[in-house]
Amino acid sequence: MNPTAVLLGSFALLVLLRFPIGFCLGVAALLGAWAAGLPLAVVAQRMAAGIDSFPLMAIPFFILAGELMVEGKIADRIMAMANVLVGRIRGGLGMVNVVDSMFFGGISGSTVADVSSLGAVMIPAMVRQGYHADFAVALTITTATQAVIIPPSHNMVIYSLASGGTSVGRLFLGGIIPGILLGLSLLLAVYILARVRNYPRGEKVGLREALRALRDGFAALLAAVIIMGGIVSGIFTATESAAIASVYA
C-alpha cells in the first residue's frame, strides 16, 4: 500500500466530509505512518519532541496576555486612546480600528484575539455611525493582519523554530518598521475612502477626558514596551517576556 496515496487520500476524504483541519491532518498522518509500517510509538515520540520547545511556550503566554487584557477591559482603554489620537479626522472611527489593531497586536501577537476582542465592539459602532457593514467587517479583518507583522508575532516565533533557531528578538525588530508602514498605509486608505463615501468624523473629546484616556492607554501599552525592551536589551527571552506580559495584564 502506497503511504503517500493513503496520506493524501485520507486527508482529502476527511476534508470533503468537513472535519476540522487539525483532525484531518492528525488522522491522515497516523494512517500514512501505518501504511508505511512505522510503529505508532515513533509517531508519539516525534509529536512529543516537536512540541518540546521552550521558545514555543511564548505563543500560549502571549495568547493568555491578550485574553486577560480583553477581560480586564484593557482593550477598551486602548480604543479610548486611539479615539483621542485620530477620532476627530474624517473616517476617524475607521482609523481608530486601524490604530487599535496596531496597539493590540503589539501586545497579544494574535490575529484571532485581535478580531474577537476589537471586532465585537468596532463593527457595531462603525455601522451605527453610518459606515457600510461590509466596509466595517473588511476593515476589521484586514487591520487584524497587522498582528502577523507587528511584534510579538506568533508567526515569527514559529518561523524561528522552523528555520533552526533564528533569533526571535531580531525577527521582532525586523517587524517593527514594516508593521508601522502597513498601519500608515491602512490609515491613508481609510481616509481616502472616508472622503469619497463621506463617512463622518468622530465626536470631539474634552481635554480632561482626553488626558485620562491617554494616561490609561499608556498604562496598557506599557506591556508592549516591556516585551520589546526586555527582548532587545537581552534581559529576558521571548518566552520569559510573554510570561511577564501575562503577569502584567
PDB file of C-alpha atoms in Angstrom:
ATOM      1  CA  MET A   1       0.000   0.000   0.000  1.00  0.00           C
ATOM      2  CA  ASN A   2       1.397   3.359  -1.063  1.00  0.00           C
ATOM      3  CA  PRO A   3       1.835   5.550   2.069  1.00  0.00           C
ATOM      4  CA  THR A   4       1.627   8.766   0.046  1.00  0.00           C
ATOM      5  CA  ALA A   5      -1.660   7.739  -1.540  1.00  0.00           C
ATOM      6  CA  VAL A   6      -3.072   6.777   1.853  1.00  0.00           C
ATOM      7  CA  LEU A   7      -1.924  10.070   3.375  1.00  0.00           C
ATOM      8  CA  LEU A   8      -3.314  12.309   0.643  1.00  0.00           C
ATOM      9  CA  GLY A   9      -6.440  10.245   0.060  1.00  0.00           C
ATOM     10  CA  SER A  10      -7.449  10.101   3.712  1.00  0.00           C
ATOM     11  CA  PHE A  11      -6.774  13.821   4.122  1.00  0.00           C
ATOM     12  CA  ALA A  12      -8.872  14.728   1.064  1.00  0.00           C
ATOM     13  CA  LEU A  13     -11.707  12.447   2.199  1.00  0.00           C
ATOM     14  CA  LEU A  14     -11.823  13.918   5.694  1.00  0.00           C
ATOM     15  CA  VAL A  15     -11.741  17.471   4.315  1.00  0.00           C
ATOM     16  CA  LEU A  16     -14.645  16.674   1.988  1.00  0.00           C
ATOM     17  CA  LEU A  17     -16.527  15.292   4.990  1.00  0.00           C
ATOM     18  CA  ARG A  18     -15.940  18.677   6.655  1.00  0.00           C
ATOM     19  CA  PHE A  19     -13.928  17.502   9.612  1.00  0.00           C
ATOM     20  CA  PRO A  20     -11.748  20.125  11.352  1.00  0.00           C
ATOM     21  CA  ILE A  21      -8.416  20.672   9.594  1.00  0.00           C
ATOM     22  CA  GLY A  22      -6.401  19.732  12.671  1.00  0.00           C
ATOM     23  CA  PHE A  23      -8.292  16.438  12.926  1.00  0.00           C
ATOM     24  CA  CYS A  24      -7.766  15.779   9.194  1.00  0.00           C
ATOM     25  CA  LEU A  25      -4.024  16.345   9.454  1.00  0.00           C
ATOM     26  CA  GLY A  26      -3.657  14.160  12.534  1.00  0.00           C
ATOM     27  CA  VAL A  27      -5.667  11.203  11.240  1.00  0.00           C
ATOM     28  CA  ALA A  28      -4.070  11.385   7.779  1.00  0.00           C
ATOM     29  CA  ALA A  29      -0.595  11.395   9.329  1.00  0.00           C
ATOM     30  CA  LEU A  30      -1.432   8.384  11.509  1.00  0.00           C
ATOM     31  CA  LEU A  31      -2.838   6.437   8.556  1.00  0.00           C
ATOM     32  CA  GLY A  32       0.180   7.361   6.428  1.00  0.00           C
ATOM     33  CA  ALA A  33       2.557   6.163   9.151  1.00  0.00           C
ATOM     34  CA  TRP A  34       0.570   2.935   9.477  1.00  0.00           C
ATOM     35  CA  ALA A  35       0.710   2.363   5.702  1.00  0.00           C
ATOM     36  CA  ALA A  36       4.477   2.934   5.764  1.00  0.00           C
ATOM     37  CA  GLY A  37       4.885   0.346   8.504  1.00  0.00           C
ATOM     38  CA  LEU A  38       6.123   2.781  11.133  1.00  0.00           C
ATOM     39  CA  PRO A  39       5.467   1.876  14.772  1.00  0.00           C
ATOM     40  CA  LEU A  40       2.861   4.174  16.293  1.00  0.00           C
ATOM     41  CA  ALA A  41       5.199   4.664  19.263  1.00  0.00           C
ATOM     42  CA  VAL A  42       7.533   6.542  16.914  1.00  0.00           C
ATOM     43  CA  VAL A  43       4.681   8.862  15.954  1.00  0.00           C
ATOM     44  CA  ALA A  44       4.006   9.676  19.598  1.00  0.00           C
ATOM     45  CA  GLN A  45       7.702  10.272  20.254  1.00  0.00           C
ATOM     46  CA  ARG A  46       8.008  12.594  17.257  1.00  0.00           C
ATOM     47  CA  MET A  47       4.938  14.543  18.354  1.00  0.00           C
ATOM     48  CA  ALA A  48       6.320  14.968  21.860  1.00  0.00           C
ATOM     49  CA  ALA A  49       9.714  16.039  20.510  1.00  0.00           C
ATOM     50  CA  GLY A  50       8.066  18.547  18.184  1.00  0.00           C
ATOM     51  CA  ILE A  51       6.277  20.420  20.952  1.00  0.00           C
ATOM     52  CA  ASP A  52       9.088  20.090  23.498  1.00  0.00           C
ATOM     53  CA  SER A  53      10.367  23.589  22.789  1.00  0.00           C
ATOM     54  CA  PHE A  54      10.965  26.404  25.249  1.00  0.00           C
ATOM     55  CA  PRO A  55      10.527  29.218  22.661  1.00  0.00           C
ATOM     56  CA  LEU A  56       7.215  27.686  21.544  1.00  0.00           C
ATOM     57  CA  MET A  57       5.827  28.326  25.036  1.00  0.00           C
ATOM     58  CA  ALA A  58       5.795  32.038  24.168  1.00  0.00           C
ATOM     59  CA  ILE A  59       2.700  31.601  21.996  1.00  0.00           C
ATOM     60  CA  PRO A  60       0.232  30.430  24.694  1.00  0.00           C
ATOM     61  CA  PHE A  61       1.601  33.067  27.059  1.00  0.00           C
ATOM     62  CA  PHE A  62       1.023  35.844  24.511  1.00  0.00           C
ATOM     63  CA  ILE A  63      -2.485  34.493  23.869  1.00  0.00           C
ATOM     64  CA  LEU A  64      -3.108  34.448  27.621  1.00  0.00           C
ATOM     65  CA  ALA A  65      -1.895  38.045  27.913  1.00  0.00           C
ATOM     66  CA  GLY A  66      -4.268  39.106  25.136  1.00  0.00           C
ATOM     67  CA  GLU A  67      -7.246  37.320  26.690  1.00  0.00           C
ATOM     68  CA  LEU A  68      -6.517  38.790  30.119  1.00  0.00           C
ATOM     69  CA  MET A  69      -6.401  42.249  28.582  1.00  0.00           C
ATOM     70  CA  VAL A  70      -9.741  41.689  26.877  1.00  0.00           C
ATOM     71  CA  GLU A  71     -11.392  40.502  30.093  1.00  0.00           C
ATOM     72  CA  GLY A  72      -9.737  43.302  32.072  1.00  0.00           C
ATOM     73  CA  LYS A  73     -11.116  45.931  29.658  1.00  0.00           C
ATOM     74  CA  ILE A  74      -7.606  46.992  28.654  1.00  0.00           C
ATOM     75  CA  ALA A  75      -8.739  46.771  25.026  1.00  0.00           C
ATOM     76  CA  ASP A  76     -11.350  49.438  25.839  1.00  0.00           C
ATOM     77  CA  ARG A  77      -8.617  51.719  27.189  1.00  0.00           C
ATOM     78  CA  ILE A  78      -6.625  51.258  24.001  1.00  0.00           C
ATOM     79  CA  MET A  79      -9.718  52.154  21.950  1.00  0.00           C
ATOM     80  CA  ALA A  80     -10.281  55.291  24.011  1.00  0.00           C
ATOM     81  CA  MET A  81      -6.687  56.392  23.484  1.00  0.00           C
ATOM     82  CA  ALA A  82      -6.858  55.690  19.750  1.00  0.00           C
ATOM     83  CA  ASN A  83     -10.060  57.728  19.566  1.00  0.00           C
ATOM     84  CA  VAL A  84      -8.258  60.679  21.162  1.00  0.00           C
ATOM     85  CA  LEU A  85      -5.417  60.392  18.634  1.00  0.00           C
ATOM     86  CA  VAL A  86      -7.338  60.036  15.351  1.00  0.00           C
ATOM     87  CA  GLY A  87     -11.060  60.115  16.150  1.00  0.00           C
ATOM     88  CA  ARG A  88     -11.655  63.705  15.004  1.00  0.00           C
ATOM     89  CA  ILE A  89     -10.373  63.071  11.470  1.00  0.00           C
ATOM     90  CA  ARG A  90     -12.918  62.225   8.776  1.00  0.00           C
ATOM     91  CA  GLY A  91     -13.358  58.479   8.885  1.00  0.00           C
ATOM     92  CA  GLY A  92     -11.987  58.667  12.403  1.00  0.00           C
ATOM     93  CA  LEU A  93     -13.732  55.562  13.714  1.00  0.00           C
ATOM     94  CA  GLY A  94     -12.240  53.522  10.883  1.00  0.00           C
ATOM     95  CA  MET A  95      -8.828  54.942  11.747  1.00  0.00           C
ATOM     96  CA  VAL A  96      -9.438  54.063  15.388  1.00  0.00           C
ATOM     97  CA  ASN A  97      -9.969  50.499  14.188  1.00  0.00           C
ATOM     98  CA  VAL A  98      -6.562  50.542  12.480  1.00  0.00           C
ATOM     99  CA  VAL A  99      -4.715  52.086  15.427  1.00  0.00           C
ATOM    100  CA  ASP A 100      -6.436  49.714  17.860  1.00  0.00           C
ATOM    101  CA  SER A 101      -5.193  46.728  15.893  1.00  0.00           C
ATOM    102  CA  MET A 102      -1.660  48.116  15.794  1.00  0.00           C
ATOM    103  CA  PHE A 103      -1.588  48.625  19.552  1.00  0.00           C
ATOM    104  CA  PHE A 104      -3.382  45.411  20.459  1.00  0.00           C
ATOM    105  CA  GLY A 105      -1.312  43.369  18.003  1.00  0.00           C
ATOM    106  CA  GLY A 106       1.785  44.733  19.726  1.00  0.00           C
ATOM    107  CA  ILE A 107       0.571  43.149  22.952  1.00  0.00           C
ATOM    108  CA  SER A 108      -1.119  39.863  22.052  1.00  0.00           C
ATOM    109  CA  GLY A 109       0.571  38.997  18.739  1.00  0.00           C
ATOM    110  CA  SER A 110      -2.591  37.164  17.690  1.00  0.00           C
ATOM    111  CA  THR A 111      -4.816  37.972  14.718  1.00  0.00           C
ATOM    112  CA  VAL A 112      -7.666  35.892  16.155  1.00  0.00           C
ATOM    113  CA  ALA A 113      -7.515  37.671  19.518  1.00  0.00           C
ATOM    114  CA  ASP A 114      -7.478  40.998  17.685  1.00  0.00           C
ATOM    115  CA  VAL A 115     -10.596  40.233  15.646  1.00  0.00           C
ATOM    116  CA  SER A 116     -12.537  38.666  18.518  1.00  0.00           C
ATOM    117  CA  SER A 117     -11.828  41.453  21.006  1.00  0.00           C
ATOM    118  CA  LEU A 118     -11.980  44.543  18.814  1.00  0.00           C
ATOM    119  CA  GLY A 119     -14.420  43.348  16.165  1.00  0.00           C
ATOM    120  CA  ALA A 120     -17.253  42.808  18.629  1.00  0.00           C
ATOM    121  CA  VAL A 121     -17.028  46.472  19.606  1.00  0.00           C
ATOM    122  CA  MET A 122     -15.790  48.274  16.495  1.00  0.00           C
ATOM    123  CA  ILE A 123     -18.054  46.756  13.837  1.00  0.00           C
ATOM    124  CA  PRO A 124     -21.398  47.655  15.524  1.00  0.00           C
ATOM    125  CA  ALA A 125     -20.041  51.103  16.442  1.00  0.00           C
ATOM    126  CA  MET A 126     -18.981  51.806  12.847  1.00  0.00           C
ATOM    127  CA  VAL A 127     -22.348  50.672  11.473  1.00  0.00           C
ATOM    128  CA  ARG A 128     -24.185  52.930  13.947  1.00  0.00           C
ATOM    129  CA  GLN A 129     -22.141  55.917  12.756  1.00  0.00           C
ATOM    130  CA  GLY A 130     -23.073  55.345   9.125  1.00  0.00           C
ATOM    131  CA  TYR A 131     -20.274  53.132   7.812  1.00  0.00           C
ATOM    132  CA  HIS A 132     -21.260  50.352   5.442  1.00  0.00           C
ATOM    133  CA  ALA A 133     -21.375  46.987   7.218  1.00  0.00           C
ATOM    134  CA  ASP A 134     -19.220  45.262   4.592  1.00  0.00           C
ATOM    135  CA  PHE A 135     -16.593  48.004   4.915  1.00  0.00           C
ATOM    136  CA  ALA A 136     -16.563  47.708   8.709  1.00  0.00           C
ATOM    137  CA  VAL A 137     -16.129  43.929   8.587  1.00  0.00           C
ATOM    138  CA  ALA A 138     -13.485  44.028   5.842  1.00  0.00           C
ATOM    139  CA  LEU A 139     -11.526  46.748   7.637  1.00  0.00           C
ATOM    140  CA  THR A 140     -11.582  44.878  10.955  1.00  0.00           C
ATOM    141  CA  ILE A 141     -10.316  41.674   9.353  1.00  0.00           C
ATOM    142  CA  THR A 142      -7.669  43.499   7.320  1.00  0.00           C
ATOM    143  CA  THR A 143      -6.326  45.521  10.222  1.00  0.00           C
ATOM    144  CA  ALA A 144      -6.111  42.392  12.377  1.00  0.00           C
ATOM    145  CA  THR A 145      -3.480  41.008   9.994  1.00  0.00           C
ATOM    146  CA  GLN A 146      -1.075  43.605  11.361  1.00  0.00           C
ATOM    147  CA  ALA A 147      -0.585  41.282  14.333  1.00  0.00           C
ATOM    148  CA  VAL A 148       1.225  38.907  11.958  1.00  0.00           C
ATOM    149  CA  ILE A 149       3.946  41.514  11.352  1.00  0.00           C
ATOM    150  CA  ILE A 150       3.995  43.746  14.419  1.00  0.00           C
ATOM    151  CA  PRO A 151       5.908  42.064  17.253  1.00  0.00           C
ATOM    152  CA  PRO A 152       5.292  39.962  19.263  1.00  0.00           C
ATOM    153  CA  SER A 153       4.021  37.924  16.313  1.00  0.00           C
ATOM    154  CA  HIS A 154       3.239  34.234  16.816  1.00  0.00           C
ATOM    155  CA  ASN A 155       4.298  33.579  13.224  1.00  0.00           C
ATOM    156  CA  MET A 156       7.760  34.927  13.960  1.00  0.00           C
ATOM    157  CA  VAL A 157       8.152  32.556  16.897  1.00  0.00           C
ATOM    158  CA  ILE A 158       7.108  29.613  14.719  1.00  0.00           C
ATOM    159  CA  TYR A 159       9.439  30.751  11.917  1.00  0.00           C
ATOM    160  CA  SER A 160      12.305  30.956  14.384  1.00  0.00           C
ATOM    161  CA  LEU A 161      11.775  27.308  15.299  1.00  0.00           C
ATOM    162  CA  ALA A 162      11.225  26.139  11.716  1.00  0.00           C
ATOM    163  CA  SER A 163      14.355  27.904  10.455  1.00  0.00           C
ATOM    164  CA  GLY A 164      16.591  26.240  13.005  1.00  0.00           C
ATOM    165  CA  GLY A 165      16.923  28.877  15.687  1.00  0.00           C
ATOM    166  CA  THR A 166      16.778  32.310  14.054  1.00  0.00           C
ATOM    167  CA  SER A 167      16.850  34.973  16.769  1.00  0.00           C
ATOM    168  CA  VAL A 168      13.293  35.805  17.854  1.00  0.00           C
ATOM    169  CA  GLY A 169      14.471  39.217  19.045  1.00  0.00           C
ATOM    170  CA  ARG A 170      15.880  40.075  15.622  1.00  0.00           C
ATOM    171  CA  LEU A 171      12.704  38.877  13.937  1.00  0.00           C
ATOM    172  CA  PHE A 172      10.676  41.103  16.246  1.00  0.00           C
ATOM    173  CA  LEU A 173      12.929  44.073  15.459  1.00  0.00           C
ATOM    174  CA  GLY A 174      12.579  43.359  11.752  1.00  0.00           C
ATOM    175  CA  GLY A 175       8.799  43.558  12.005  1.00  0.00           C
ATOM    176  CA  ILE A 176       8.557  46.991  13.628  1.00  0.00           C
ATOM    177  CA  ILE A 177       9.132  49.225  10.575  1.00  0.00           C
ATOM    178  CA  PRO A 178       7.059  47.113   8.119  1.00  0.00           C
ATOM    179  CA  GLY A 179       4.262  46.961  10.709  1.00  0.00           C
ATOM    180  CA  ILE A 180       4.237  50.734  11.129  1.00  0.00           C
ATOM    181  CA  LEU A 181       4.301  51.272   7.350  1.00  0.00           C
ATOM    182  CA  LEU A 182       1.404  48.841   6.936  1.00  0.00           C
ATOM    183  CA  GLY A 183      -0.577  50.698   9.590  1.00  0.00           C
ATOM    184  CA  LEU A 184       0.094  54.075   7.959  1.00  0.00           C
ATOM    185  CA  SER A 185      -0.949  52.689   4.564  1.00  0.00           C
ATOM    186  CA  LEU A 186      -4.225  51.446   6.037  1.00  0.00           C
ATOM    187  CA  LEU A 187      -4.833  54.825   7.679  1.00  0.00           C
ATOM    188  CA  LEU A 188      -4.336  56.543   4.322  1.00  0.00           C
ATOM    189  CA  ALA A 189      -6.692  54.094   2.592  1.00  0.00           C
ATOM    190  CA  VAL A 190      -9.374  54.653   5.246  1.00  0.00           C
ATOM    191  CA  TYR A 191      -9.025  58.432   4.936  1.00  0.00           C
ATOM    192  CA  ILE A 192      -9.391  58.335   1.144  1.00  0.00           C
ATOM    193  CA  LEU A 193     -12.448  56.074   1.291  1.00  0.00           C
ATOM    194  CA  ALA A 194     -13.951  58.228   4.034  1.00  0.00           C
ATOM    195  CA  ARG A 195     -13.608  61.316   1.833  1.00  0.00           C
ATOM    196  CA  VAL A 196     -15.089  59.528  -1.180  1.00  0.00           C
ATOM    197  CA  ARG A 197     -18.012  57.991   0.746  1.00  0.00           C
ATOM    198  CA  ASN A 198     -18.459  60.953   3.094  1.00  0.00           C
ATOM    199  CA  TYR A 199     -18.055  58.957   6.283  1.00  0.00           C
ATOM    200  CA  PRO A 200     -18.485  61.027   9.468  1.00  0.00           C
ATOM    201  CA  ARG A 201     -15.960  62.431  11.890  1.00  0.00           C
ATOM    202  CA  GLY A 202     -15.840  61.198  15.458  1.00  0.00           C
ATOM    203  CA  GLU A 203     -17.180  63.158  18.390  1.00  0.00           C
ATOM    204  CA  LYS A 204     -14.976  65.792  19.965  1.00  0.00           C
ATOM    205  CA  VAL A 205     -13.305  64.678  23.197  1.00  0.00           C
ATOM    206  CA  GLY A 206     -12.853  67.084  26.090  1.00  0.00           C
ATOM    207  CA  LEU A 207      -9.375  67.876  27.382  1.00  0.00           C
ATOM    208  CA  ARG A 208      -9.836  66.174  30.737  1.00  0.00           C
ATOM    209  CA  GLU A 209     -11.304  63.063  29.153  1.00  0.00           C
ATOM    210  CA  ALA A 210      -8.519  63.018  26.553  1.00  0.00           C
ATOM    211  CA  LEU A 211      -5.802  63.209  29.198  1.00  0.00           C
ATOM    212  CA  ARG A 212      -7.437  60.426  31.184  1.00  0.00           C
ATOM    213  CA  ALA A 213      -7.705  58.236  28.071  1.00  0.00           C
ATOM    214  CA  LEU A 214      -4.049  58.845  27.192  1.00  0.00           C
ATOM    215  CA  ARG A 215      -2.979  58.004  30.735  1.00  0.00           C
ATOM    216  CA  ASP A 216      -4.973  54.781  30.847  1.00  0.00           C
ATOM    217  CA  GLY A 217      -3.900  53.823  27.339  1.00  0.00           C
ATOM    218  CA  PHE A 218      -0.233  54.374  28.118  1.00  0.00           C
ATOM    219  CA  ALA A 219      -0.518  52.032  31.089  1.00  0.00           C
ATOM    220  CA  ALA A 220      -1.964  49.387  28.759  1.00  0.00           C
ATOM    221  CA  LEU A 221       0.716  49.878  26.101  1.00  0.00           C
ATOM    222  CA  LEU A 222       3.454  49.572  28.686  1.00  0.00           C
ATOM    223  CA  ALA A 223       3.114  45.812  28.203  1.00  0.00           C
ATOM    224  CA  ALA A 224       4.417  46.172  24.634  1.00  0.00           C
ATOM    225  CA  VAL A 225       7.337  48.260  25.904  1.00  0.00           C
ATOM    226  CA  ILE A 226       8.159  45.578  28.464  1.00  0.00           C
ATOM    227  CA  ILE A 227       8.048  42.843  25.820  1.00  0.00           C
ATOM    228  CA  MET A 228      10.221  44.559  23.215  1.00  0.00           C
ATOM    229  CA  GLY A 229      12.508  46.357  25.641  1.00  0.00           C
ATOM    230  CA  GLY A 230      13.298  43.200  27.573  1.00  0.00           C
ATOM    231  CA  ILE A 231      13.991  41.133  24.463  1.00  0.00           C
ATOM    232  CA  VAL A 232      16.100  43.742  22.671  1.00  0.00           C
ATOM    233  CA  SER A 233      18.142  44.543  25.772  1.00  0.00           C
ATOM    234  CA  GLY A 234      18.718  40.852  26.431  1.00  0.00           C
ATOM    235  CA  ILE A 235      17.176  40.964  29.904  1.00  0.00           C
ATOM    236  CA  PHE A 236      14.890  38.040  29.102  1.00  0.00           C
ATOM    237  CA  THR A 237      13.909  35.746  26.244  1.00  0.00           C
ATOM    238  CA  ALA A 238      10.744  35.889  24.145  1.00  0.00           C
ATOM    239  CA  THR A 239       9.138  33.188  26.287  1.00  0.00           C
ATOM    240  CA  GLU A 240      10.017  34.975  29.510  1.00  0.00           C
ATOM    241  CA  SER A 241       8.725  38.268  28.112  1.00  0.00           C
ATOM    242  CA  ALA A 242       5.425  36.589  27.229  1.00  0.00           C
ATOM    243  CA  ALA A 243       5.095  35.268  30.775  1.00  0.00           C
ATOM    244  CA  ILE A 244       5.879  38.715  32.209  1.00  0.00           C
ATOM    245  CA  ALA A 245       3.293  40.292  29.879  1.00  0.00           C
ATOM    246  CA  SER A 246       0.703  37.808  31.174  1.00  0.00           C
ATOM    247  CA  VAL A 247       1.502  38.728  34.767  1.00  0.00           C
ATOM    248  CA  TYR A 248       1.368  42.448  33.915  1.00  0.00           C
ATOM    249  CA  ALA A 249      -2.010  42.021  32.182  1.00  0.00           C
TER     250      ALA A 249
END
